[in-house]
Amino acid sequence: MSKRSIRVFSPATVANVVCGFDILGFAVNEPGDELYMELCDEPGVVIASIEGDEGKLPLDPDKNTVSACVKSILRHLGKEDLGVKLKLTKKMPLGSGLGSSSASAVAGIFAINELLGRPLTKHELLPFAMEGEALACGHGHADNVAPALFGGFTLIKSYEPLEVIQLPVPDLYCALLYPHVDVPTRDARQIIRSKVALKDAVVQWGNIAGLVSALYQHDYDLLGRSMKDVIVEPVRSILIPEFDSMKQQALANGALGFGISGSGPTVFSLYRNKEDAEKVLNQLKAFLKEKGIESNIYLSKVNSEGPVVLE
Ligand code: HSE
């Protein structure tokens, strides 16, 4: 164990990618969280500070996603006596559909694994990050944590047993717009119908298969045509003001596809070039402002690395 401290970055993620509810996701280069972790002599995991959360996240190590994941890994490795101090800097809004809790959980498990000399592989780390997701939003889905941990585009082929497939990373820009409205993941999950009509399922299967094929063939027109959701988006989009209008504007101005990021309210769209993405983002931000809704915008390439060591 050479290093005693580490600072890491962990990326935000876009889960579902329109048609792949709970199974598809990709990471972005911006925004993301930063975590400083230090090994210390006093046993136990302690959160020394959290910045950027407006005081909303718990400092109690058993209730906080990052510390709970780290504790769980230490327990698994039989190193519960280790002392760990954490300083988390949130660089993205909470509860926004950008995988905020996943980014933090992944930062924690990645950092402790690095400090301990990488005893676990990324595949072995994944269930620990899912525990954090369950703690944060009541359901341990992996479509945010997997891309945050592996980087790139991931497919959850199955949950039981957990099987994650890394898909080819598209060379595209992702535009994210977070409107300042409240859509908690728990609520956004509760409004989805639990039964699906077979005819809708057939459309959805076609789109998921089309999207995955598009990634392998680097066929971005097919990717755009496959970013359609007849099951979840029609219900959830009601919670996002001006969703249909924003979608129309984006698709008319160069977006390959447009949809809800995770459970919302952030919306995302994918572009071949940066100029189109910038233009649409600014247009949508101004459009929402006219309607009295403030928003944050982010633009970056699809991320291919996952978490990285900063120092
Ligand atoms: N797949 C999850 C959902 C992601 O849509 O509820 C939550 O960010």
CSV table of C-alpha atoms and ligand atoms in Angstrom, one decimal:
chain,number,residue,atom,x,y,z
A,1,MET,CA,0.0,0.0,0.0
A,2,SER,CA,2.1,2.9,-1.2
A,3,LYS,CA,-0.3,5.9,-1.6
A,4,ARG,CA,-2.0,7.3,1.5
A,5,SER,CA,-4.3,9.7,-0.4
A,6,ILE,CA,-5.9,10.1,-3.7
A,7,ARG,CA,-8.2,12.5,-5.6
A,8,VAL,CA,-10.5,11.0,-8.2
A,9,PHE,CA,-13.0,12.2,-10.8
A,10,SER,CA,-16.2,10.2,-11.6
A,11,PRO,CA,-18.5,11.0,-14.5
A,12,ALA,CA,-22.2,11.8,-14.7
A,13,THR,CA,-24.2,9.3,-16.8
A,14,VAL,CA,-27.2,9.2,-19.0
A,15,ALA,CA,-29.3,6.1,-18.1
A,16,ASN,CA,-31.9,4.4,-20.3
A,17,VAL,CA,-30.8,6.2,-23.5
A,18,VAL,CA,-34.5,6.5,-24.4
A,19,CYS,CA,-35.5,2.9,-25.3
A,20,GLY,CA,-33.3,0.9,-22.8
A,21,PHE,CA,-35.1,1.4,-19.5
A,22,ASP,CA,-32.8,0.1,-16.7
A,23,ILE,CA,-30.4,-1.6,-19.2
A,24,LEU,CA,-28.6,1.0,-21.3
A,25,GLY,CA,-26.4,3.9,-20.2
A,26,PHE,CA,-23.4,6.0,-21.2
A,27,ALA,CA,-21.0,8.3,-19.3
A,28,VAL,CA,-20.2,11.9,-20.3
A,29,ASN,CA,-17.0,13.8,-19.7
A,30,GLU,CA,-18.8,16.6,-17.9
A,31,PRO,CA,-20.2,17.1,-15.4
A,32,GLY,CA,-18.9,14.7,-12.7
A,33,ASP,CA,-17.9,14.5,-9.0
A,34,GLU,CA,-14.5,14.8,-7.3
A,35,LEU,CA,-13.6,12.8,-4.3
A,36,TYR,CA,-10.5,13.2,-2.1
A,37,MET,CA,-9.8,10.1,0.0
A,38,GLU,CA,-7.1,9.7,2.7
A,39,LEU,CA,-6.1,6.7,4.8
A,40,CYS,CA,-5.7,7.6,8.4
A,41,ASP,CA,-4.7,5.8,11.7
A,42,GLU,CA,-8.1,6.2,13.5
A,43,PRO,CA,-10.3,3.2,12.4
A,44,GLY,CA,-13.6,3.9,10.6
A,45,VAL,CA,-14.9,5.8,7.6
A,46,VAL,CA,-15.5,9.5,8.2
A,47,ILE,CA,-16.9,12.1,5.9
A,48,ALA,CA,-14.9,15.3,6.6
A,49,SER,CA,-16.8,17.5,4.2
A,50,ILE,CA,-19.2,17.6,1.3
A,51,GLU,CA,-19.3,20.6,-1.0
A,52,GLY,CA,-21.7,21.5,-3.7
A,53,ASP,CA,-24.7,19.7,-2.3
A,54,GLU,CA,-26.3,22.7,-0.5
A,55,GLY,CA,-26.2,20.7,2.7
A,56,LYS,CA,-28.6,18.1,1.3
A,57,LEU,CA,-26.5,14.9,1.6
A,58,PRO,CA,-26.1,13.0,4.9
A,59,LEU,CA,-22.7,13.1,6.7
A,60,ASP,CA,-23.6,10.0,8.6
A,61,PRO,CA,-21.2,7.3,7.1
A,62,ASP,CA,-24.0,4.7,7.1
A,63,LYS,CA,-26.5,6.9,5.3
A,64,ASN,CA,-24.2,8.5,2.8
A,65,THR,CA,-23.8,6.7,-0.5
A,66,VAL,CA,-20.0,7.1,-0.8
A,67,SER,CA,-19.1,6.1,2.7
A,68,ALA,CA,-21.6,3.2,2.8
A,69,CYS,CA,-20.1,1.7,-0.4
A,70,VAL,CA,-16.6,2.2,1.0
A,71,LYS,CA,-17.6,0.5,4.3
A,72,SER,CA,-19.1,-2.4,2.4
A,73,ILE,CA,-15.9,-3.0,0.4
A,74,LEU,CA,-13.8,-2.8,3.5
A,75,ARG,CA,-16.1,-5.4,5.2
A,76,HIS,CA,-15.8,-7.6,2.1
A,77,LEU,CA,-12.0,-7.4,2.2
A,78,GLY,CA,-11.8,-8.0,5.9
A,79,LYS,CA,-10.3,-4.5,6.4
A,80,GLU,CA,-13.0,-2.9,8.6
A,81,ASP,CA,-10.3,-1.6,11.0
A,82,LEU,CA,-8.9,0.7,8.3
A,83,GLY,CA,-9.3,4.5,8.8
A,84,VAL,CA,-10.6,6.4,5.8
A,85,LYS,CA,-11.4,10.1,5.5
A,86,LEU,CA,-13.5,11.5,2.6
A,87,LYS,CA,-14.0,14.9,1.1
A,88,LEU,CA,-16.7,14.9,-1.6
A,89,THR,CA,-17.1,17.7,-4.1
A,90,LYS,CA,-20.4,17.5,-5.9
A,91,LYS,CA,-20.1,19.1,-9.3
A,92,MET,CA,-23.5,18.2,-10.6
A,93,PRO,CA,-27.0,18.8,-9.3
A,94,LEU,CA,-28.6,16.1,-7.1
A,95,GLY,CA,-31.8,14.3,-8.2
A,96,SER,CA,-31.4,15.6,-11.7
A,97,GLY,CA,-31.3,12.4,-13.7
A,98,LEU,CA,-27.5,12.7,-14.3
A,99,GLY,CA,-26.6,9.8,-12.1
A,100,SER,CA,-25.4,12.0,-9.2
A,101,SER,CA,-25.5,9.2,-6.6
A,102,SER,CA,-23.9,6.8,-9.0
A,103,ALA,CA,-21.0,9.2,-9.7
A,104,SER,CA,-20.4,9.5,-6.0
A,105,ALA,CA,-20.7,5.8,-5.2
A,106,VAL,CA,-18.3,5.0,-8.1
A,107,ALA,CA,-15.8,7.7,-7.0
A,108,GLY,CA,-15.8,6.0,-3.5
A,109,ILE,CA,-15.3,2.4,-4.6
A,110,PHE,CA,-12.8,3.4,-7.3
A,111,ALA,CA,-10.7,5.5,-4.9
A,112,ILE,CA,-10.6,2.9,-2.1
A,113,ASN,CA,-9.7,0.1,-4.6
A,114,GLU,CA,-6.9,2.2,-6.0
A,115,LEU,CA,-5.6,3.0,-2.5
A,116,LEU,CA,-5.6,-0.7,-1.6
A,117,GLY,CA,-3.6,-1.6,-4.7
A,118,ARG,CA,-6.6,-2.7,-6.8
A,119,PRO,CA,-7.7,-5.9,-5.0
A,120,LEU,CA,-11.0,-6.0,-7.0
A,121,THR,CA,-11.7,-5.8,-10.7
A,122,LYS,CA,-14.3,-3.4,-12.1
A,123,HIS,CA,-16.8,-6.2,-12.5
A,124,GLU,CA,-16.3,-7.2,-8.8
A,125,LEU,CA,-16.7,-3.5,-7.8
A,126,LEU,CA,-20.0,-3.0,-9.6
A,127,PRO,CA,-22.3,-4.7,-7.0
A,128,PHE,CA,-20.9,-2.4,-4.3
A,129,ALA,CA,-21.8,0.6,-6.3
A,130,MET,CA,-25.3,-0.8,-6.9
A,131,GLU,CA,-25.7,-1.0,-3.1
A,132,GLY,CA,-25.1,2.7,-3.0
A,133,GLU,CA,-27.7,3.4,-5.7
A,134,ALA,CA,-30.2,1.3,-3.7
A,135,LEU,CA,-29.4,3.4,-0.6
A,136,ALA,CA,-29.8,6.7,-2.5
A,137,CYS,CA,-33.0,6.0,-4.5
A,138,GLY,CA,-34.6,2.8,-3.2
A,139,HIS,CA,-33.7,0.6,-6.2
A,140,GLY,CA,-30.4,-0.9,-7.1
A,141,HIS,CA,-30.4,-0.5,-10.9
A,142,ALA,CA,-27.1,-0.6,-12.6
A,143,ASP,CA,-27.6,1.6,-15.7
A,144,ASN,CA,-26.0,4.6,-14.1
A,145,VAL,CA,-23.3,2.9,-12.0
A,146,ALA,CA,-22.1,0.6,-14.8
A,147,PRO,CA,-21.2,3.4,-17.3
A,148,ALA,CA,-19.9,5.5,-14.5
A,149,LEU,CA,-17.5,2.7,-13.5
A,150,PHE,CA,-16.6,1.3,-16.9
A,151,GLY,CA,-16.9,4.5,-18.9
A,152,GLY,CA,-18.4,4.4,-22.4
A,153,PHE,CA,-21.7,2.8,-23.3
A,154,THR,CA,-22.9,-0.2,-21.3
A,155,LEU,CA,-25.6,-2.8,-21.5
A,156,ILE,CA,-27.0,-4.6,-18.5
A,157,LYS,CA,-27.6,-7.9,-20.2
A,158,SER,CA,-29.1,-9.3,-17.1
A,159,TYR,CA,-29.5,-8.4,-13.4
A,160,GLU,CA,-29.8,-12.0,-12.1
A,161,PRO,CA,-27.0,-13.0,-12.5
A,162,LEU,CA,-25.5,-9.5,-13.1
A,163,GLU,CA,-24.0,-9.4,-16.5
A,164,VAL,CA,-22.7,-6.1,-18.0
A,165,ILE,CA,-21.5,-5.7,-21.6
A,166,GLN,CA,-19.4,-2.8,-22.7
A,167,LEU,CA,-20.6,-1.5,-26.1
A,168,PRO,CA,-18.6,0.5,-28.7
A,169,VAL,CA,-18.4,4.2,-27.7
A,170,PRO,CA,-19.9,6.5,-30.3
A,171,ASP,CA,-17.9,9.5,-31.4
A,172,LEU,CA,-20.7,11.9,-30.6
A,173,TYR,CA,-21.4,15.0,-28.5
A,174,CYS,CA,-24.0,14.8,-25.7
A,175,ALA,CA,-26.0,18.0,-24.9
A,176,LEU,CA,-27.5,17.9,-21.4
A,177,LEU,CA,-30.1,20.4,-20.1
A,178,TYR,CA,-31.2,20.3,-16.5
A,179,PRO,CA,-34.4,22.3,-16.0
A,180,HIS,CA,-34.8,23.4,-12.4
A,181,VAL,CA,-37.9,21.4,-11.6
A,182,ASP,CA,-38.2,18.6,-9.0
A,183,VAL,CA,-38.6,15.0,-10.3
A,184,PRO,CA,-37.4,12.5,-7.6
A,185,THR,CA,-36.3,9.1,-9.0
A,186,ARG,CA,-38.6,7.3,-6.6
A,187,ASP,CA,-41.6,9.2,-7.9
A,188,ALA,CA,-40.5,8.9,-11.6
A,189,ARG,CA,-40.3,5.1,-11.1
A,190,GLN,CA,-43.7,4.8,-9.4
A,191,ILE,CA,-45.6,6.4,-12.2
A,192,ILE,CA,-44.5,3.8,-14.8
A,193,ARG,CA,-47.0,1.1,-15.7
A,194,SER,CA,-45.9,-2.3,-14.5
A,195,LYS,CA,-47.5,-4.1,-17.4
A,196,VAL,CA,-46.6,-3.6,-21.0
A,197,ALA,CA,-48.7,-4.5,-24.1
A,198,LEU,CA,-47.0,-7.0,-26.3
A,199,LYS,CA,-47.3,-4.7,-29.4
A,200,ASP,CA,-45.4,-2.0,-27.4
A,201,ALA,CA,-42.8,-4.5,-26.3
A,202,VAL,CA,-42.2,-5.6,-29.9
A,203,VAL,CA,-41.5,-1.9,-30.9
A,204,GLN,CA,-39.2,-1.5,-27.9
A,205,TRP,CA,-37.2,-4.6,-28.6
A,206,GLY,CA,-36.7,-3.5,-32.2
A,207,ASN,CA,-35.4,-0.1,-31.1
A,208,ILE,CA,-33.0,-1.6,-28.4
A,209,ALA,CA,-31.6,-4.0,-30.9
A,210,GLY,CA,-31.4,-1.2,-33.5
A,211,LEU,CA,-29.5,1.0,-31.1
A,212,VAL,CA,-27.0,-1.7,-30.1
A,213,SER,CA,-26.5,-2.6,-33.8
A,214,ALA,CA,-26.0,1.1,-34.6
A,215,LEU,CA,-23.2,1.3,-32.1
A,216,TYR,CA,-21.4,-1.7,-33.6
A,217,GLN,CA,-21.9,-0.4,-37.1
A,218,HIS,CA,-21.1,3.3,-36.2
A,219,ASP,CA,-24.4,4.0,-38.0
A,220,TYR,CA,-25.5,7.2,-36.3
A,221,ASP,CA,-28.6,7.7,-38.4
A,222,LEU,CA,-29.8,4.2,-37.2
A,223,LEU,CA,-28.8,5.2,-33.7
A,224,GLY,CA,-31.1,8.3,-33.9
A,225,ARG,CA,-34.0,6.2,-35.5
A,226,SER,CA,-33.7,3.7,-32.6
A,227,MET,CA,-33.8,6.4,-29.9
A,228,LYS,CA,-37.6,5.9,-29.5
A,229,ASP,CA,-39.5,4.8,-26.4
A,230,VAL,CA,-43.1,3.8,-26.4
A,231,ILE,CA,-43.2,2.6,-22.8
A,232,VAL,CA,-41.6,4.9,-20.3
A,233,GLU,CA,-41.1,8.3,-22.0
A,234,PRO,CA,-44.8,8.9,-22.8
A,235,VAL,CA,-45.5,8.7,-19.1
A,236,ARG,CA,-42.5,10.4,-17.6
A,237,SER,CA,-42.3,13.2,-20.1
A,238,ILE,CA,-45.4,14.6,-18.5
A,239,LEU,CA,-43.3,15.5,-15.5
A,240,ILE,CA,-40.9,17.6,-17.6
A,241,PRO,CA,-42.2,21.0,-18.7
A,242,GLU,CA,-42.1,21.7,-22.5
A,243,PHE,CA,-40.6,18.2,-23.2
A,244,ASP,CA,-42.3,17.8,-26.5
A,245,SER,CA,-41.5,21.2,-27.7
A,246,MET,CA,-37.8,20.9,-26.7
A,247,LYS,CA,-37.6,17.5,-28.5
A,248,GLN,CA,-39.0,19.0,-31.7
A,249,GLN,CA,-36.6,21.9,-31.6
A,250,ALA,CA,-33.6,19.6,-31.0
A,251,LEU,CA,-34.5,17.1,-33.7
A,252,ALA,CA,-35.1,20.0,-36.2
A,253,ASN,CA,-31.7,21.4,-35.5
A,254,GLY,CA,-29.3,18.5,-35.9
A,255,ALA,CA,-30.0,16.2,-32.9
A,256,LEU,CA,-29.8,12.5,-33.8
A,257,GLY,CA,-32.1,11.7,-30.9
A,258,PHE,CA,-33.5,13.4,-27.8
A,259,GLY,CA,-34.8,12.0,-24.6
A,260,ILE,CA,-35.0,12.0,-20.8
A,261,SER,CA,-31.7,11.4,-19.0
A,262,GLY,CA,-32.3,8.6,-16.4
A,263,SER,CA,-35.5,9.5,-14.6
A,264,GLY,CA,-35.3,13.2,-15.5
A,265,PRO,CA,-35.8,16.0,-15.3
A,266,THR,CA,-32.5,16.4,-17.3
A,267,VAL,CA,-33.0,15.9,-21.0
A,268,PHE,CA,-30.2,14.9,-23.4
A,269,SER,CA,-29.6,14.8,-27.1
A,270,LEU,CA,-26.8,13.4,-29.3
A,271,TYR,CA,-25.0,15.2,-32.1
A,272,ARG,CA,-22.4,14.6,-34.7
A,273,ASN,CA,-20.9,18.0,-34.3
A,274,LYS,CA,-20.3,20.4,-31.4
A,275,GLU,CA,-21.7,23.5,-33.1
A,276,ASP,CA,-25.2,22.0,-33.5
A,277,ALA,CA,-25.1,20.8,-29.9
A,278,GLU,CA,-24.1,24.2,-28.6
A,279,LYS,CA,-26.7,26.0,-30.8
A,280,VAL,CA,-29.6,23.7,-29.6
A,281,LEU,CA,-28.5,23.9,-25.9
A,282,ASN,CA,-28.5,27.7,-26.0
A,283,GLN,CA,-31.8,27.8,-27.8
A,284,LEU,CA,-33.5,25.4,-25.4
A,285,LYS,CA,-32.1,27.3,-22.4
A,286,ALA,CA,-33.4,30.6,-23.7
A,287,PHE,CA,-36.7,29.0,-24.6
A,288,LEU,CA,-37.2,27.6,-21.0
A,289,LYS,CA,-36.1,31.0,-19.5
A,290,GLU,CA,-38.9,32.7,-21.5
A,291,LYS,CA,-41.3,30.2,-19.8
A,292,GLY,CA,-39.9,31.2,-16.4
A,293,ILE,CA,-37.7,28.0,-15.9
A,294,GLU,CA,-34.0,28.3,-15.2
A,295,SER,CA,-31.7,25.5,-16.4
A,296,ASN,CA,-28.1,24.3,-16.3
A,297,ILE,CA,-26.5,23.1,-19.6
A,298,TYR,CA,-23.5,20.8,-20.1
A,299,LEU,CA,-21.9,19.8,-23.4
A,300,SER,CA,-19.2,17.1,-23.7
A,301,LYS,CA,-18.2,14.0,-25.7
A,302,VAL,CA,-19.4,10.6,-24.6
A,303,ASN,CA,-16.8,9.5,-22.0
A,304,SER,CA,-14.8,6.4,-22.6
A,305,GLU,CA,-12.6,6.2,-19.5
A,306,GLY,CA,-14.9,6.1,-16.4
A,307,PRO,CA,-13.4,7.3,-13.2
A,308,VAL,CA,-9.8,8.6,-13.3
A,309,VAL,CA,-7.1,9.5,-10.7
A,310,LEU,CA,-6.6,13.3,-10.6
A,311,GLU,CA,-3.6,13.2,-8.2
B,1,HSE,N1,-33.1,3.5,-15.0
B,1,HSE,C1,-33.4,4.3,-13.9
B,1,HSE,C2,-34.7,4.9,-14.1
B,1,HSE,C3,-32.3,5.4,-13.9
B,1,HSE,O1,-35.0,5.4,-15.2
B,1,HSE,O2,-35.5,5.0,-13.1
B,1,HSE,C4,-32.5,6.4,-12.8
B,1,HSE,O3,-31.6,7.5,-13.0
